PDB file of C-alpha atoms in Angstrom:
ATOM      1  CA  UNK U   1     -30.539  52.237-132.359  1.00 77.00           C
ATOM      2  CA  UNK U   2     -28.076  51.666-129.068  1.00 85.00           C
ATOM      3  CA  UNK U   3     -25.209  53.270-131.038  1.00 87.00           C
ATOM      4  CA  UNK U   4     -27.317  56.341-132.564  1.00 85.00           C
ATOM      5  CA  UNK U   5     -28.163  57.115-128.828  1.00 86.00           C
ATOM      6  CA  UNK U   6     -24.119  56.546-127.570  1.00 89.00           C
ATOM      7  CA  UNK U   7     -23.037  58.257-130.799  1.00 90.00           C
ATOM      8  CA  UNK U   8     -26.099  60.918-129.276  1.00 89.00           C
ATOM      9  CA  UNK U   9     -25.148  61.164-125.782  1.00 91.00           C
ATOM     10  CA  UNK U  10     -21.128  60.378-125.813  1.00 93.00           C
ATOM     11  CA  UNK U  11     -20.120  63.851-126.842  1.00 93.00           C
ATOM     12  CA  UNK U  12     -23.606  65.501-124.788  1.00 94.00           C
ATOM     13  CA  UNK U  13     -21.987  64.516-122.185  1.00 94.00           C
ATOM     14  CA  UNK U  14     -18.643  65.315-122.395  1.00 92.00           C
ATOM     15  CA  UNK U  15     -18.738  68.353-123.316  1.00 91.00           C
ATOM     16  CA  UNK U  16     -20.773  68.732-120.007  1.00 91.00           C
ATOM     17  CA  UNK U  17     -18.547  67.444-118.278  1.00 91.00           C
ATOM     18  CA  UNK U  18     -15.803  69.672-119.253  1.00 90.00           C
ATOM     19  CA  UNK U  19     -18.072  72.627-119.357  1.00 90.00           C
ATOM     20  CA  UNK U  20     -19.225  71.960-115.790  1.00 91.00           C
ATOM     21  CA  UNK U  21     -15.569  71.276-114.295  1.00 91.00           C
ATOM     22  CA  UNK U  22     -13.910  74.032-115.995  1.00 89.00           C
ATOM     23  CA  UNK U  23     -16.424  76.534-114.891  1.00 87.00           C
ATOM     24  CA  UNK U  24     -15.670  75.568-111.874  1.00 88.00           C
ATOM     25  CA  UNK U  25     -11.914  75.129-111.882  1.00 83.00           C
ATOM     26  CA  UNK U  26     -12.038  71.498-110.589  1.00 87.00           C
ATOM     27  CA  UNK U  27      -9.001  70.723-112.804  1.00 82.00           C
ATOM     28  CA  UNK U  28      -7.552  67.937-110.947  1.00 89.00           C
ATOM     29  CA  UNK U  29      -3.913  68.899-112.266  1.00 86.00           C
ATOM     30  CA  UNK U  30      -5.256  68.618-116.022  1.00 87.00           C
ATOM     31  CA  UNK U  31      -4.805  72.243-118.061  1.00 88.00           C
ATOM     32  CA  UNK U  32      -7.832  71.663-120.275  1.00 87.00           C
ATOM     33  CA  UNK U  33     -10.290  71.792-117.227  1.00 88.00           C
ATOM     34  CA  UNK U  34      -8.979  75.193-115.446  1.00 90.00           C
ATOM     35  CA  UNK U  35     -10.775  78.154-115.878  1.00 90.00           C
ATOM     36  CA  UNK U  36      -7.857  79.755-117.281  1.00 91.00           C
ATOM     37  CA  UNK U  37      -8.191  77.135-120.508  1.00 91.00           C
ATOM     38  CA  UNK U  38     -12.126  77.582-120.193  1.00 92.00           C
ATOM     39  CA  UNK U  39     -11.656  81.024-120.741  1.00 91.00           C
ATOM     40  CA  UNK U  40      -9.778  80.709-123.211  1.00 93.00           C
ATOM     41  CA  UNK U  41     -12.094  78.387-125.395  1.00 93.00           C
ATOM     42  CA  UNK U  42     -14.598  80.839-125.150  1.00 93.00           C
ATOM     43  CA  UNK U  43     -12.433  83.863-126.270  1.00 94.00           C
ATOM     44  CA  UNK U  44     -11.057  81.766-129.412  1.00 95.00           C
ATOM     45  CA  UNK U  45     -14.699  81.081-130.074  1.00 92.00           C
ATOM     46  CA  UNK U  46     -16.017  83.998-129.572  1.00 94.00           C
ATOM     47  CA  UNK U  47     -13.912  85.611-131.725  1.00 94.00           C
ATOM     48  CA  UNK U  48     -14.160  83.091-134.449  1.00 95.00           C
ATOM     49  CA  UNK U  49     -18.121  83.561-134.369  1.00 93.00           C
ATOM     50  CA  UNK U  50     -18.319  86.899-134.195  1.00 93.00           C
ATOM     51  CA  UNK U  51     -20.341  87.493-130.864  1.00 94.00           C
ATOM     52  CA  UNK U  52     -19.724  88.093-127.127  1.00 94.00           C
ATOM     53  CA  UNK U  53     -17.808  84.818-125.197  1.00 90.00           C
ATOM     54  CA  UNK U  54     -21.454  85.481-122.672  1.00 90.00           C
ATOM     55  CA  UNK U  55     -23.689  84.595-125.518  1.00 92.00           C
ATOM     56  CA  UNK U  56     -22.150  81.370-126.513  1.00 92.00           C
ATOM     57  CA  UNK U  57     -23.148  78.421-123.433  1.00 91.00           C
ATOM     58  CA  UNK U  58     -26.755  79.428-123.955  1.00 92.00           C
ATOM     59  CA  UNK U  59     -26.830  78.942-127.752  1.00 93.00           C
ATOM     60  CA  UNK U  60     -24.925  75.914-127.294  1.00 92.00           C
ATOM     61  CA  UNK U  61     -27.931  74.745-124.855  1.00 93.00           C
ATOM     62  CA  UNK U  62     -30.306  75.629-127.069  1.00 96.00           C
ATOM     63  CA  UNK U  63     -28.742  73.742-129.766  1.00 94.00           C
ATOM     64  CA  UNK U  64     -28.198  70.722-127.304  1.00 93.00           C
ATOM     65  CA  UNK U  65     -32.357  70.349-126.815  1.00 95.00           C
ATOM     66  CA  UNK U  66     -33.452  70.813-130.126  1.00 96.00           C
ATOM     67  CA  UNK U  67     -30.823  68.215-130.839  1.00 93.00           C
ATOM     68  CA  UNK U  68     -32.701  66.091-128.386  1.00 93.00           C
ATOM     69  CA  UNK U  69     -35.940  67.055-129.533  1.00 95.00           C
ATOM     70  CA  UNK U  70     -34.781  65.356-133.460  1.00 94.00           C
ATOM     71  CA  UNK U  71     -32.996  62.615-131.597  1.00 92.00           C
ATOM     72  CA  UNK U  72     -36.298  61.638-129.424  1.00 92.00           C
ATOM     73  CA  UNK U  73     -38.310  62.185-132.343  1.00 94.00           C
ATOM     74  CA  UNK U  74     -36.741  59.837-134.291  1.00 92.00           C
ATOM     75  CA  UNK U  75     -36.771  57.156-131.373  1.00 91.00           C
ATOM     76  CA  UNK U  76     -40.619  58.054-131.476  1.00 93.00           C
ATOM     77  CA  UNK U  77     -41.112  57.231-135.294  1.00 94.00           C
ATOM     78  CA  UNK U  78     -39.125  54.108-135.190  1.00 92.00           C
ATOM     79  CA  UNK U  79     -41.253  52.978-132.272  1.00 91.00           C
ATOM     80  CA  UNK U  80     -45.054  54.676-132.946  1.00 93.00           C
ATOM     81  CA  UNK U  81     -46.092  50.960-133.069  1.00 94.00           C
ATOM     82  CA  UNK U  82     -45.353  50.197-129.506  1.00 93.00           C
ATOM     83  CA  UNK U  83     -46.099  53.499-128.494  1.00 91.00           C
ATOM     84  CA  UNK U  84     -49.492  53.399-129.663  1.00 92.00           C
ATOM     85  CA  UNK U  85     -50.550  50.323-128.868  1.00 92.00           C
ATOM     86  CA  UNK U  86     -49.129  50.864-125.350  1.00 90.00           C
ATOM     87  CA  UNK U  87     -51.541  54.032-125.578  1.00 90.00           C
ATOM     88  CA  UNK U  88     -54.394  52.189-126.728  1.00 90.00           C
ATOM     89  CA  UNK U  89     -54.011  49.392-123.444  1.00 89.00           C
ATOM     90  CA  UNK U  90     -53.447  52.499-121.157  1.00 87.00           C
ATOM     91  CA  UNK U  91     -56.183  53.921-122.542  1.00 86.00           C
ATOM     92  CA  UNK U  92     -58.376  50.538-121.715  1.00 83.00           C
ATOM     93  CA  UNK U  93     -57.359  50.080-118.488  1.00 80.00           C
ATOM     94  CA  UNK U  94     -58.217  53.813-117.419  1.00 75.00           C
ATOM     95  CA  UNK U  95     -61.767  52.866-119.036  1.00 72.00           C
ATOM     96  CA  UNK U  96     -62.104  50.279-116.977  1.00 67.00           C
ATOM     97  CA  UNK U  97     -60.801  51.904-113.657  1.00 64.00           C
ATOM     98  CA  UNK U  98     -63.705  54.242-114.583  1.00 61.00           C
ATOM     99  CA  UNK U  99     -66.167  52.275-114.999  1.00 62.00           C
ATOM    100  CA  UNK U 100     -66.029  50.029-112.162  1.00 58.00           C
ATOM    101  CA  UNK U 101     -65.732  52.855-109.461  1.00 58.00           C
ATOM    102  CA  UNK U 102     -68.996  54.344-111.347  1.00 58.00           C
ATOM    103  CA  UNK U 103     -70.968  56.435-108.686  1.00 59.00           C
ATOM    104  CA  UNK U 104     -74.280  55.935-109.900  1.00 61.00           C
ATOM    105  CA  UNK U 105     -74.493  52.889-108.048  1.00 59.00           C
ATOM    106  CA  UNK U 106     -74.509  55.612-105.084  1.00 58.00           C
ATOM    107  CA  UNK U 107     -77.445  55.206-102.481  1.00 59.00           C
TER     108      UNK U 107
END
């Protein structure tokens, strides 16, 4: 499971990291984080794709979190176990917070 999330949230976050830098031109002497080469990915992609270079970061968010979404649902299966029987104890303790600052005992 430690590897599916690295394998998960190695390339997450480097293409943030480049995305992030190169929109920002914070190169630090490297060509593939100007703006010039950020630019540029966009154009080849946009092209390739079919659509306007604006329409591409968003759908490339969007498919980022409904990646997530799989990914965390997945972590959720594997786990409903401990989930639930954490639930169930949170669930208890709540009860029991209730129930012992009752107000009925009220003057």
């Amino acid at each position: 499971m430690k590897w599916f999330l690295v394998l998960w949230a190695g390339p997450i976050l480097l293409l943030g990291s480049w995305y992030g830098l190169s929109y920002n031109d914070v190169s630090f002497g490297i060509f593939m984080l100007t703006r010039q080469a950020h630019d540029l990915v966009f154009q080849v992609y946009s092209q390739v794709l079919g659509i306007p270079a604006d329409d591409i970061p968003p759908l490339v968010a969007r498919a980022i979190a409904v990646d997530s979404l799989v990914v965390f649902a997945i972590i959720a299966f594997r786990r409903r176990k401990k989930i639930a029987a954490w639930w169930r104890a949170r669930q208890a303790s709540s009860e029991a917070l209730v129930k012992e600052e009752s107000l009925s005992r009220a003057p």
